[in-house]
Amino acid sequence: MRFLRRSLVGIFLLSVTLALFALAGRTVFDAVETRMNAEPRAFPQRERVIAVNVVDFTPESIIPELDVFGELRSQRTLDLRASVGGTVVSVADNFVEGGTVAADEVLLRVDPTDAQSALARAQADLQDGLAEVRDAERALNLAEDELAAAEDQVTLRTQALERQRDLAGRGVVTAAALEDAELAASAARAAVLSRRQSVAQAEARIDSAQTELSRIRIDLDEAERTLGDTEIRAAFAGTLSGVSVIEGGRITSNELLAQLIDPSRLEVAFRVSTSQYARLLDAEGALRQSPVTVTLDVSGVDLTARGVLSRESAGVAEGQTGRLLFARLDAAPAFRPGDFVTVTIAEPALERVARLPATAVAADGTVLVVGEGERLELAQVELLRRQGDDVIVRGTDLGGSMVVAERSPLLGAGIKVRPILPGGASALPEGPQTLRLEPDRRARLKAFVEGSRMPDEAKSRILAQLEEEEVSAEVVARLESRMGS
């Protein structure tokens, strides 16, 4: 009997359990079916607004700058070489590396003993030459006097011959006497020829003495010049470099002793490409005298000098391209020849152009402009120059437009943006800070707040704000964004 009772109770409990499972399954099935058959709840999608940095497109006149690298040179560089060899007997105190010297200052002296001896010999030879000239002139005078005496004898003998002939014609003298007179006249004429030859020899002696005197004078000048060359002087004021001699040292002829550099007449040499060179020409094809700024970075401190383009190279070296240009510097304190500097050249001004960040222009020459409704539009520009991280462009009808400063794959034509000017200020006019709500709109907002899961304190604060006549626009926008309407 007990077994039957327990069996019935178990069957009853099993039946109740199965009934509960069936009820639960039906309930779940009905809920799923109701959810699937119900109309889907649609939440309106909000358009995404992207904040972008913008810059104003302001057409103006801009002077582009061309940046290249160059090397400083001195327009006056002189190699100091020894004209004569010998022992250095004295050296100036400032004849050292980096020493500053004045024009015509004596830098060093070579032992002048040999040069002085040569000069003394040349002076002695000059005295001999002068004496020889004087002797030749005296001999010429004597020869001329003897020639005059011989000519007088010819005159006298000729007159005596004429008298003898006259007397012979009258039969007064004999033929022997006439013949003696003729012989005497002939001997006188022969003496004249001899004296003329002596005069010619005396004149030749004078010419020879004059020629020898000229040679002696040349030797004397050379000896004086050699003596002067024992002193090496500065041809101009400047700075010494590469000094390689000391007092007591021995030097040879044409040996390089130092290099004299004029630091006040510096120029910079730099190479530009052919296209850059073309931009520096005027209408006639001549190189413009454009302003130039030279900068030398020395441990973070920039040394600056200004100048002007002066000339260009006559040809292009083998294996090189472009053009080698030279610029003359006005005043360049602390600069030295050989410095590697940055050269900034001012190009001709460009009119009606704008300066934009290089990231604002795409590879196809387009920019994104904030158009009507804060939506982006594509605009075409002409890229004229690159200036570091900026570019100089020219556009049509873009004056006053706002251009996106940084392009990205997320940006394109038609996208709504929130432009931000440099400094973080919004480019759009600010809207009203408070709103006057309509009754229906206010009721919807209050119903949303009351049915939300906000903390009671936040609900009370927001509901109190919604009860006011004017509500903060920021609060309304935040609530409506959560409502999806």
Tab-separated table of C-alpha atoms in Angstrom:
chain	number	residue	atom	x	y	z
A	1	MET	CA	0.000	0.000	0.000
A	2	ARG	CA	2.859	2.369	0.923
A	3	PHE	CA	4.632	1.536	-2.332
A	4	LEU	CA	1.539	2.437	-4.372
A	5	ARG	CA	1.144	5.746	-2.581
A	6	ARG	CA	4.736	6.740	-3.180
A	7	SER	CA	4.500	5.760	-6.828
A	8	LEU	CA	1.428	7.928	-7.351
A	9	VAL	CA	3.090	10.897	-5.645
A	10	GLY	CA	6.155	10.543	-7.917
A	11	ILE	CA	3.967	10.317	-11.015
A	12	PHE	CA	2.099	13.435	-9.883
A	13	LEU	CA	5.288	15.438	-9.318
A	14	LEU	CA	6.631	14.335	-12.688
A	15	SER	CA	3.393	15.433	-14.382
A	16	VAL	CA	3.530	18.836	-12.670
A	17	THR	CA	7.189	19.309	-13.697
A	18	LEU	CA	6.445	18.439	-17.335
A	19	ALA	CA	3.507	20.834	-17.297
A	20	LEU	CA	5.720	23.641	-15.976
A	21	PHE	CA	8.362	22.970	-18.651
A	22	ALA	CA	5.660	23.056	-21.341
A	23	LEU	CA	4.301	26.348	-19.983
A	24	ALA	CA	7.773	27.893	-19.894
A	25	GLY	CA	8.516	26.739	-23.415
A	26	ARG	CA	5.257	28.182	-24.670
A	27	THR	CA	5.927	31.453	-22.947
A	28	VAL	CA	9.378	31.731	-24.532
A	29	PHE	CA	8.006	30.774	-27.955
A	30	ASP	CA	5.251	33.387	-27.749
A	31	ALA	CA	7.740	36.071	-26.679
A	32	VAL	CA	10.121	35.288	-29.549
A	33	GLU	CA	7.269	35.194	-32.053
A	34	THR	CA	5.885	38.483	-30.766
A	35	ARG	CA	9.345	40.134	-31.018
A	36	MET	CA	9.901	38.814	-34.506
A	37	ASN	CA	6.482	39.877	-35.735
A	38	ALA	CA	6.730	43.321	-34.140
A	39	GLU	CA	7.792	46.306	-36.279
A	40	PRO	CA	11.514	47.076	-35.849
A	41	ARG	CA	12.372	50.193	-33.895
A	42	ALA	CA	14.340	52.528	-36.061
A	43	PHE	CA	16.746	55.055	-34.551
A	44	PRO	CA	17.628	57.969	-36.789
A	45	GLN	CA	21.352	58.059	-37.668
A	46	ARG	CA	23.299	61.198	-36.889
A	47	GLU	CA	25.705	62.438	-39.562
A	48	ARG	CA	29.306	62.317	-38.489
A	49	VAL	CA	30.978	65.745	-38.308
A	50	ILE	CA	34.794	65.788	-38.479
A	51	ALA	CA	36.819	68.576	-36.920
A	52	VAL	CA	39.508	69.804	-39.317
A	53	ASN	CA	42.224	72.463	-39.128
A	54	VAL	CA	41.774	75.133	-41.759
A	55	VAL	CA	43.741	78.143	-43.018
A	56	ASP	CA	42.511	81.172	-44.910
A	57	PHE	CA	43.298	81.375	-48.612
A	58	THR	CA	44.460	84.993	-48.806
A	59	PRO	CA	45.887	86.103	-52.192
A	60	GLU	CA	48.843	88.439	-51.771
A	61	SER	CA	52.235	89.342	-53.185
A	62	ILE	CA	54.880	86.899	-51.938
A	63	ILE	CA	58.636	86.946	-52.537
A	64	PRO	CA	59.776	83.303	-52.812
A	65	GLU	CA	63.097	82.340	-51.284
A	66	LEU	CA	65.510	79.821	-52.774
A	67	ASP	CA	67.599	77.934	-50.207
A	68	VAL	CA	70.872	76.295	-51.299
A	69	PHE	CA	74.225	75.491	-49.756
A	70	GLY	CA	77.459	77.254	-50.636
A	71	GLU	CA	81.069	77.845	-49.653
A	72	LEU	CA	82.666	81.136	-48.693
A	73	ARG	CA	85.667	82.369	-50.639
A	74	SER	CA	87.873	85.441	-50.558
A	75	GLN	CA	88.056	87.594	-53.654
A	76	ARG	CA	91.689	88.423	-52.798
A	77	THR	CA	93.940	85.522	-51.818
A	78	LEU	CA	97.712	85.854	-52.299
A	79	ASP	CA	100.395	83.182	-51.961
A	80	LEU	CA	103.461	84.598	-50.228
A	81	ARG	CA	106.503	83.009	-51.885
A	82	ALA	CA	110.207	83.647	-51.434
A	83	SER	CA	111.789	85.444	-54.378
A	84	VAL	CA	115.293	84.599	-53.157
A	85	GLY	CA	116.619	81.798	-51.052
A	86	GLY	CA	118.589	82.077	-47.873
A	87	THR	CA	118.379	82.168	-44.100
A	88	VAL	CA	115.482	83.993	-42.435
A	89	VAL	CA	117.064	86.603	-40.151
A	90	SER	CA	113.914	88.289	-38.796
A	91	VAL	CA	110.181	87.586	-38.668
A	92	ALA	CA	107.374	89.993	-37.750
A	93	ASP	CA	105.540	89.299	-34.505
A	94	ASN	CA	102.210	88.879	-36.290
A	95	PHE	CA	103.646	86.570	-38.976
A	96	VAL	CA	101.776	83.609	-37.461
A	97	GLU	CA	98.725	81.533	-38.302
A	98	GLY	CA	95.720	83.850	-38.173
A	99	GLY	CA	97.863	86.956	-37.741
A	100	THR	CA	96.473	90.254	-38.993
A	101	VAL	CA	98.859	92.415	-41.037
A	102	ALA	CA	98.665	95.879	-42.560
A	103	ALA	CA	99.346	96.822	-46.144
A	104	ASP	CA	103.067	97.113	-47.041
A	105	GLU	CA	104.097	95.754	-43.638
A	106	VAL	CA	107.435	93.899	-43.553
A	107	LEU	CA	106.669	90.266	-42.694
A	108	LEU	CA	110.139	88.704	-42.790
A	109	ARG	CA	113.712	89.329	-43.953
A	110	VAL	CA	116.136	86.952	-45.615
A	111	ASP	CA	119.893	87.290	-45.029
A	112	PRO	CA	120.849	90.122	-47.465
A	113	THR	CA	124.659	89.551	-47.470
A	114	ASP	CA	124.832	87.918	-50.906
A	115	ALA	CA	122.438	90.451	-52.399
A	116	GLN	CA	124.413	93.362	-50.948
A	117	SER	CA	127.660	91.932	-52.383
A	118	ALA	CA	126.058	91.563	-55.792
A	119	LEU	CA	124.800	95.137	-55.555
A	120	ALA	CA	128.279	96.411	-54.663
A	121	ARG	CA	129.810	94.590	-57.643
A	122	ALA	CA	127.148	96.043	-59.914
A	123	GLN	CA	127.877	99.549	-58.603
A	124	ALA	CA	131.623	99.026	-59.249
A	125	ASP	CA	130.873	97.820	-62.755
A	126	LEU	CA	128.781	100.939	-63.228
A	127	GLN	CA	131.733	103.149	-62.339
A	128	ASP	CA	133.905	101.270	-64.854
A	129	GLY	CA	131.228	101.651	-67.489
A	130	LEU	CA	130.917	105.385	-66.899
A	131	ALA	CA	134.710	105.763	-67.116
A	132	GLU	CA	134.780	103.821	-70.373
A	133	VAL	CA	132.091	106.097	-71.810
A	134	ARG	CA	134.063	109.176	-70.809
A	135	ASP	CA	137.267	107.755	-72.400
A	136	ALA	CA	135.414	106.919	-75.600
A	137	GLU	CA	133.991	110.440	-75.768
A	138	ARG	CA	137.476	111.957	-75.304
A	139	ALA	CA	138.899	109.682	-78.005
A	140	LEU	CA	136.113	110.778	-80.328
A	141	ASN	CA	136.876	114.429	-79.707
A	142	LEU	CA	140.596	113.866	-80.428
A	143	ALA	CA	139.797	111.928	-83.573
A	144	GLU	CA	137.516	114.709	-84.781
A	145	ASP	CA	140.256	117.271	-84.102
A	146	GLU	CA	142.787	115.182	-86.022
A	147	LEU	CA	140.293	114.866	-88.869
A	148	ALA	CA	139.873	118.649	-88.961
A	149	ALA	CA	143.681	119.115	-89.043
A	150	ALA	CA	144.025	116.589	-91.846
A	151	GLU	CA	141.306	118.354	-93.836
A	152	ASP	CA	143.184	121.638	-93.354
A	153	GLN	CA	146.353	119.931	-94.710
A	154	VAL	CA	144.366	118.762	-97.755
A	155	THR	CA	143.228	122.311	-98.375
A	156	LEU	CA	146.761	123.643	-98.110
A	157	ARG	CA	148.263	120.893	-100.317
A	158	THR	CA	145.546	121.417	-102.878
A	159	GLN	CA	146.266	125.154	-103.031
A	160	ALA	CA	150.030	124.466	-103.395
A	161	LEU	CA	149.314	122.029	-106.215
A	162	GLU	CA	147.222	124.627	-108.044
A	163	ARG	CA	150.079	127.184	-107.767
A	164	GLN	CA	152.584	124.659	-109.119
A	165	ARG	CA	150.331	123.860	-112.032
A	166	ASP	CA	149.909	127.584	-112.783
A	167	LEU	CA	153.645	128.126	-112.662
A	168	ALA	CA	154.249	125.008	-114.774
A	169	GLY	CA	151.922	126.427	-117.381
A	170	ARG	CA	154.065	129.492	-117.546
A	171	GLY	CA	157.223	127.352	-117.652
A	172	VAL	CA	158.517	128.604	-114.314
A	173	VAL	CA	158.737	125.258	-112.406
A	174	THR	CA	159.979	121.896	-113.415
A	175	ALA	CA	157.970	118.745	-113.860
A	176	ALA	CA	159.626	117.213	-110.779
A	177	ALA	CA	158.360	120.017	-108.527
A	178	LEU	CA	154.835	119.639	-109.909
A	179	GLU	CA	154.965	115.915	-109.285
A	180	ASP	CA	156.073	116.480	-105.654
A	181	ALA	CA	153.150	118.849	-105.138
A	182	GLU	CA	150.702	116.254	-106.512
A	183	LEU	CA	152.174	113.541	-104.235
A	184	ALA	CA	151.854	115.835	-101.201
A	185	ALA	CA	148.192	116.558	-101.999
A	186	SER	CA	147.483	112.836	-102.425
A	187	ALA	CA	149.168	112.035	-99.083
A	188	ALA	CA	147.029	114.719	-97.365
A	189	ARG	CA	143.846	113.215	-98.782
A	190	ALA	CA	144.959	109.747	-97.575
A	191	ALA	CA	145.546	111.202	-94.093
A	192	VAL	CA	141.945	112.538	-94.101
A	193	LEU	CA	140.607	109.054	-94.848
A	194	SER	CA	142.702	107.641	-92.034
A	195	ARG	CA	141.379	110.246	-89.589
A	196	ARG	CA	137.801	109.556	-90.683
A	197	GLN	CA	138.337	105.887	-89.913
A	198	SER	CA	139.636	106.853	-86.488
A	199	VAL	CA	136.510	108.959	-85.886
A	200	ALA	CA	134.304	106.009	-86.924
A	201	GLN	CA	136.173	103.722	-84.542
A	202	ALA	CA	135.799	106.282	-81.737
A	203	GLU	CA	132.037	106.486	-82.390
A	204	ALA	CA	131.824	102.688	-82.392
A	205	ARG	CA	133.702	102.640	-79.096
A	206	ILE	CA	131.160	105.067	-77.631
A	207	ASP	CA	128.238	102.905	-78.826
A	208	SER	CA	129.872	99.828	-77.365
A	209	ALA	CA	130.509	101.637	-74.085
A	210	GLN	CA	126.884	102.843	-73.960
A	211	THR	CA	125.624	99.326	-74.589
A	212	GLU	CA	127.865	97.936	-71.896
A	213	LEU	CA	126.727	100.699	-69.546
A	214	SER	CA	123.089	99.756	-70.230
A	215	ARG	CA	123.856	96.130	-69.350
A	216	ILE	CA	125.596	97.262	-66.192
A	217	ARG	CA	122.581	99.387	-65.246
A	218	ILE	CA	120.293	96.379	-65.815
A	219	ASP	CA	122.528	94.296	-63.582
A	220	LEU	CA	122.448	97.077	-61.006
A	221	ASP	CA	118.658	97.259	-61.098
A	222	GLU	CA	118.466	93.487	-60.785
A	223	ALA	CA	120.861	93.566	-57.830
A	224	GLU	CA	118.781	96.284	-56.156
A	225	ARG	CA	115.594	94.310	-56.841
A	226	THR	CA	117.183	91.164	-55.440
A	227	LEU	CA	118.190	93.093	-52.336
A	228	GLY	CA	114.634	94.402	-52.016
A	229	ASP	CA	113.266	90.877	-52.439
A	230	THR	CA	115.044	89.868	-49.259
A	231	GLU	CA	112.174	91.690	-47.517
A	232	ILE	CA	108.706	90.178	-47.942
A	233	ARG	CA	105.905	92.720	-47.488
A	234	ALA	CA	102.129	92.414	-47.325
A	235	ALA	CA	100.553	93.489	-50.591
A	236	PHE	CA	97.297	94.383	-48.795
A	237	ALA	CA	95.795	94.253	-45.339
A	238	GLY	CA	94.557	90.804	-44.434
A	239	THR	CA	94.953	87.638	-42.372
A	240	LEU	CA	97.713	85.063	-42.684
A	241	SER	CA	97.070	81.373	-43.179
A	242	GLY	CA	99.337	78.365	-43.613
A	243	VAL	CA	102.443	80.008	-42.131
A	244	SER	CA	105.340	77.557	-42.496
A	245	VAL	CA	108.530	79.445	-41.631
A	246	ILE	CA	110.278	80.595	-38.464
A	247	GLU	CA	113.238	82.822	-37.713
A	248	GLY	CA	116.526	81.057	-38.418
A	249	GLY	CA	115.019	78.683	-40.941
A	250	ARG	CA	116.369	78.361	-44.453
A	251	ILE	CA	114.104	78.858	-47.415
A	252	THR	CA	114.529	78.322	-51.132
A	253	SER	CA	113.488	80.435	-54.043
A	254	ASN	CA	109.736	80.267	-54.841
A	255	GLU	CA	109.006	78.392	-51.614
A	256	LEU	CA	105.443	78.926	-50.290
A	257	LEU	CA	105.723	80.692	-46.948
A	258	ALA	CA	102.108	81.603	-46.152
A	259	GLN	CA	98.834	82.691	-47.670
A	260	LEU	CA	97.439	86.202	-47.289
A	261	ILE	CA	93.633	86.396	-47.268
A	262	ASP	CA	91.508	89.524	-47.320
A	263	PRO	CA	88.567	88.753	-44.968
A	264	SER	CA	86.790	91.992	-45.851
A	265	ARG	CA	86.115	90.940	-49.445
A	266	LEU	CA	84.265	87.661	-49.132
A	267	GLU	CA	81.982	86.013	-51.635
A	268	VAL	CA	79.949	82.831	-51.588
A	269	ALA	CA	79.918	80.250	-54.374
A	270	PHE	CA	76.909	77.957	-54.729
A	271	ARG	CA	75.344	75.719	-57.355
A	272	VAL	CA	71.698	75.828	-58.468
A	273	SER	CA	69.736	73.681	-60.879
A	274	THR	CA	68.917	74.895	-64.369
A	275	SER	CA	65.258	75.541	-63.478
A	276	GLN	CA	66.266	77.534	-60.395
A	277	TYR	CA	68.787	79.466	-62.483
A	278	ALA	CA	66.081	80.353	-65.016
A	279	ARG	CA	63.987	81.935	-62.257
A	280	LEU	CA	66.873	84.287	-61.396
A	281	LEU	CA	67.119	85.793	-64.911
A	282	ASP	CA	65.545	89.041	-66.068
A	283	ALA	CA	63.665	89.681	-69.298
A	284	GLU	CA	66.930	90.060	-71.256
A	285	GLY	CA	68.320	86.781	-69.944
A	286	ALA	CA	70.892	88.430	-67.661
A	287	LEU	CA	71.410	87.410	-64.057
A	288	ARG	CA	69.466	89.600	-61.643
A	289	GLN	CA	71.310	91.280	-58.805
A	290	SER	CA	68.983	89.635	-56.306
A	291	PRO	CA	69.500	90.077	-52.555
A	292	VAL	CA	71.235	87.172	-50.820
A	293	THR	CA	71.335	86.183	-47.154
A	294	VAL	CA	74.112	83.894	-45.901
A	295	THR	CA	73.606	81.997	-42.636
A	296	LEU	CA	76.148	80.012	-40.634
A	297	ASP	CA	74.894	77.876	-37.756
A	298	VAL	CA	77.473	77.964	-34.955
A	299	SER	CA	76.360	75.903	-31.934
A	300	GLY	CA	72.793	77.079	-32.269
A	301	VAL	CA	73.738	80.741	-32.855
A	302	ASP	CA	73.129	81.881	-36.431
A	303	LEU	CA	75.690	84.226	-37.985
A	304	THR	CA	74.105	86.199	-40.804
A	305	ALA	CA	75.498	88.311	-43.622
A	306	ARG	CA	73.834	89.972	-46.583
A	307	GLY	CA	74.971	90.445	-50.147
A	308	VAL	CA	73.909	90.461	-53.774
A	309	LEU	CA	74.320	88.148	-56.757
A	310	SER	CA	77.358	89.290	-58.728
A	311	ARG	CA	78.188	86.808	-61.493
A	312	GLU	CA	77.946	83.252	-62.807
A	313	SER	CA	80.446	80.699	-64.029
A	314	ALA	CA	81.503	80.909	-67.664
A	315	GLY	CA	80.924	77.194	-68.294
A	316	VAL	CA	79.700	73.961	-66.764
A	317	ALA	CA	82.396	71.640	-65.482
A	318	GLU	CA	82.532	68.083	-66.751
A	319	GLY	CA	80.187	65.844	-64.805
A	320	GLN	CA	78.317	68.821	-63.258
A	321	THR	CA	74.827	70.168	-63.876
A	322	GLY	CA	73.114	73.485	-63.294
A	323	ARG	CA	75.027	76.715	-62.818
A	324	LEU	CA	77.696	77.900	-60.404
A	325	LEU	CA	76.766	81.352	-59.090
A	326	PHE	CA	78.691	83.869	-56.990
A	327	ALA	CA	77.344	86.444	-54.569
A	328	ARG	CA	79.330	89.347	-53.154
A	329	LEU	CA	78.908	89.926	-49.415
A	330	ASP	CA	78.710	93.421	-47.948
A	331	ALA	CA	79.925	92.905	-44.383
A	332	ALA	CA	80.591	89.441	-42.982
A	333	PRO	CA	82.048	89.622	-39.469
A	334	ALA	CA	83.115	86.279	-37.961
A	335	PHE	CA	82.889	84.560	-41.365
A	336	ARG	CA	85.961	82.894	-42.803
A	337	PRO	CA	86.821	81.483	-46.257
A	338	GLY	CA	85.913	77.818	-46.430
A	339	ASP	CA	82.792	78.088	-44.247
A	340	PHE	CA	79.908	75.883	-45.439
A	341	VAL	CA	76.855	78.129	-45.257
A	342	THR	CA	73.182	78.258	-46.158
A	343	VAL	CA	72.382	80.731	-48.929
A	344	THR	CA	68.900	82.244	-49.194
A	345	ILE	CA	68.172	84.051	-52.474
A	346	ALA	CA	65.171	86.326	-52.911
A	347	GLU	CA	63.375	85.526	-56.166
A	348	PRO	CA	61.117	87.928	-58.095
A	349	ALA	CA	57.792	88.549	-56.341
A	350	LEU	CA	54.743	86.449	-57.276
A	351	GLU	CA	51.422	88.272	-57.466
A	352	ARG	CA	47.969	86.981	-56.410
A	353	VAL	CA	49.304	83.854	-54.708
A	354	ALA	CA	48.761	82.287	-51.279
A	355	ARG	CA	50.981	80.408	-48.863
A	356	LEU	CA	49.539	77.084	-47.635
A	357	PRO	CA	50.910	74.138	-45.651
A	358	ALA	CA	52.415	71.499	-47.919
A	359	THR	CA	50.004	68.932	-46.409
A	360	ALA	CA	47.035	70.891	-47.773
A	361	VAL	CA	47.817	70.173	-51.446
A	362	ALA	CA	47.347	66.676	-52.892
A	363	ALA	CA	49.575	65.103	-55.510
A	364	ASP	CA	47.069	66.028	-58.237
A	365	GLY	CA	47.164	69.719	-57.286
A	366	THR	CA	43.804	69.867	-55.504
A	367	VAL	CA	42.788	71.262	-52.116
A	368	LEU	CA	39.720	70.750	-49.934
A	369	VAL	CA	37.717	73.921	-49.369
A	370	VAL	CA	34.986	74.376	-46.744
A	371	GLY	CA	31.936	75.213	-48.804
A	372	GLU	CA	28.239	75.851	-48.173
A	373	GLY	CA	26.820	74.014	-45.184
A	374	GLU	CA	30.319	73.308	-43.845
A	375	ARG	CA	30.798	70.593	-46.456
A	376	LEU	CA	34.077	69.986	-48.224
A	377	GLU	CA	34.568	70.774	-51.885
A	378	LEU	CA	37.488	70.039	-54.218
A	379	ALA	CA	39.304	72.981	-55.805
A	380	GLN	CA	42.186	73.008	-58.293
A	381	VAL	CA	45.293	75.120	-57.598
A	382	GLU	CA	48.599	75.704	-59.398
A	383	LEU	CA	51.676	74.784	-57.391
A	384	LEU	CA	54.342	77.446	-57.982
A	385	ARG	CA	56.997	77.042	-55.258
A	386	ARG	CA	57.871	74.918	-52.269
A	387	GLN	CA	59.094	76.859	-49.250
A	388	GLY	CA	60.170	74.416	-46.549
A	389	ASP	CA	56.984	72.952	-45.028
A	390	ASP	CA	54.814	75.389	-47.003
A	391	VAL	CA	53.881	75.811	-50.642
A	392	ILE	CA	52.996	78.843	-52.722
A	393	VAL	CA	49.945	78.250	-54.922
A	394	ARG	CA	47.655	80.216	-57.190
A	395	GLY	CA	43.947	79.456	-57.343
A	396	THR	CA	40.904	80.801	-59.165
A	397	ASP	CA	38.057	82.360	-57.125
A	398	LEU	CA	39.433	81.047	-53.838
A	399	GLY	CA	40.047	84.377	-52.125
A	400	GLY	CA	38.722	84.308	-48.564
A	401	SER	CA	38.021	80.553	-48.612
A	402	MET	CA	38.965	78.208	-45.809
A	403	VAL	CA	41.307	75.429	-46.959
A	404	VAL	CA	41.864	72.207	-45.035
A	405	ALA	CA	45.417	72.359	-43.702
A	406	GLU	CA	45.984	68.592	-43.419
A	407	ARG	CA	44.606	66.090	-45.916
A	408	SER	CA	43.715	62.577	-44.724
A	409	PRO	CA	41.959	59.504	-46.188
A	410	LEU	CA	38.899	60.310	-44.041
A	411	LEU	CA	38.307	63.600	-45.818
A	412	GLY	CA	36.697	64.032	-49.186
A	413	ALA	CA	34.217	66.098	-51.141
A	414	GLY	CA	30.756	66.307	-49.506
A	415	ILE	CA	31.869	65.463	-45.957
A	416	LYS	CA	30.529	67.772	-43.253
A	417	VAL	CA	33.261	69.259	-41.084
A	418	ARG	CA	33.777	71.598	-38.180
A	419	PRO	CA	36.557	73.953	-39.255
A	420	ILE	CA	39.101	75.067	-36.652
A	421	LEU	CA	41.349	78.043	-37.296
A	422	PRO	CA	44.979	78.171	-36.103
A	423	GLY	CA	44.980	78.657	-32.339
A	424	GLY	CA	42.006	76.348	-31.735
A	425	ALA	CA	39.246	78.884	-32.435
A	426	SER	CA	36.200	77.608	-34.289
A	427	ALA	CA	35.736	79.054	-37.744
A	428	LEU	CA	31.933	78.860	-37.520
A	429	PRO	CA	29.791	81.517	-35.844
A	430	GLU	CA	28.660	80.475	-32.404
A	431	GLY	CA	24.958	79.580	-32.027
A	432	PRO	CA	22.619	80.685	-29.213
A	433	GLN	CA	23.557	79.503	-25.718
A	434	THR	CA	19.909	78.943	-24.620
A	435	LEU	CA	16.737	77.774	-26.377
A	436	ARG	CA	13.052	78.568	-25.894
A	437	LEU	CA	11.372	75.119	-26.121
A	438	GLU	CA	7.958	74.392	-27.536
A	439	PRO	CA	5.525	72.566	-25.217
A	440	ASP	CA	5.617	69.290	-27.164
A	441	ARG	CA	9.414	69.284	-27.339
A	442	ARG	CA	9.694	70.128	-23.641
A	443	ALA	CA	7.235	67.295	-22.770
A	444	ARG	CA	9.202	64.742	-24.802
A	445	LEU	CA	12.425	65.715	-23.096
A	446	LYS	CA	10.866	65.493	-19.616
A	447	ALA	CA	9.349	62.095	-20.394
A	448	PHE	CA	12.754	60.825	-21.593
A	449	VAL	CA	14.471	62.027	-18.445
A	450	GLU	CA	11.843	60.531	-16.148
A	451	GLY	CA	12.014	57.161	-17.889
A	452	SER	CA	15.815	57.041	-18.040
A	453	ARG	CA	18.121	55.281	-15.609
A	454	MET	CA	19.794	58.453	-14.469
A	455	PRO	CA	20.491	58.957	-10.745
A	456	ASP	CA	17.670	60.701	-8.939
A	457	GLU	CA	19.832	63.706	-8.211
A	458	ALA	CA	20.717	64.141	-11.936
A	459	LYS	CA	17.058	63.663	-12.907
A	460	SER	CA	15.964	66.360	-10.485
A	461	ARG	CA	18.614	68.790	-11.740
A	462	ILE	CA	17.807	68.247	-15.438
A	463	LEU	CA	14.031	68.386	-14.849
A	464	ALA	CA	14.487	71.665	-12.985
A	465	GLN	CA	16.405	73.051	-16.003
A	466	LEU	CA	13.671	71.873	-18.364
A	467	GLU	CA	11.065	73.707	-16.303
A	468	GLU	CA	12.780	77.017	-16.956
A	469	GLU	CA	11.599	79.307	-19.735
A	470	GLU	CA	14.923	79.087	-21.597
A	471	VAL	CA	16.962	75.890	-21.491
A	472	SER	CA	20.668	75.462	-22.182
A	473	ALA	CA	21.215	74.497	-25.829
A	474	GLU	CA	24.001	72.107	-24.804
A	475	VAL	CA	21.656	70.192	-22.443
A	476	VAL	CA	18.943	69.936	-25.107
A	477	ALA	CA	21.437	68.704	-27.720
A	478	ARG	CA	22.827	66.085	-25.334
A	479	LEU	CA	19.365	64.754	-24.393
A	480	GLU	CA	18.145	64.633	-27.975
A	481	SER	CA	21.307	62.813	-29.053
A	482	ARG	CA	20.515	60.130	-26.472
A	483	MET	CA	16.832	60.004	-27.555
A	484	GLY	CA	17.820	59.406	-31.158
A	485	SER	CA	15.628	62.167	-32.500
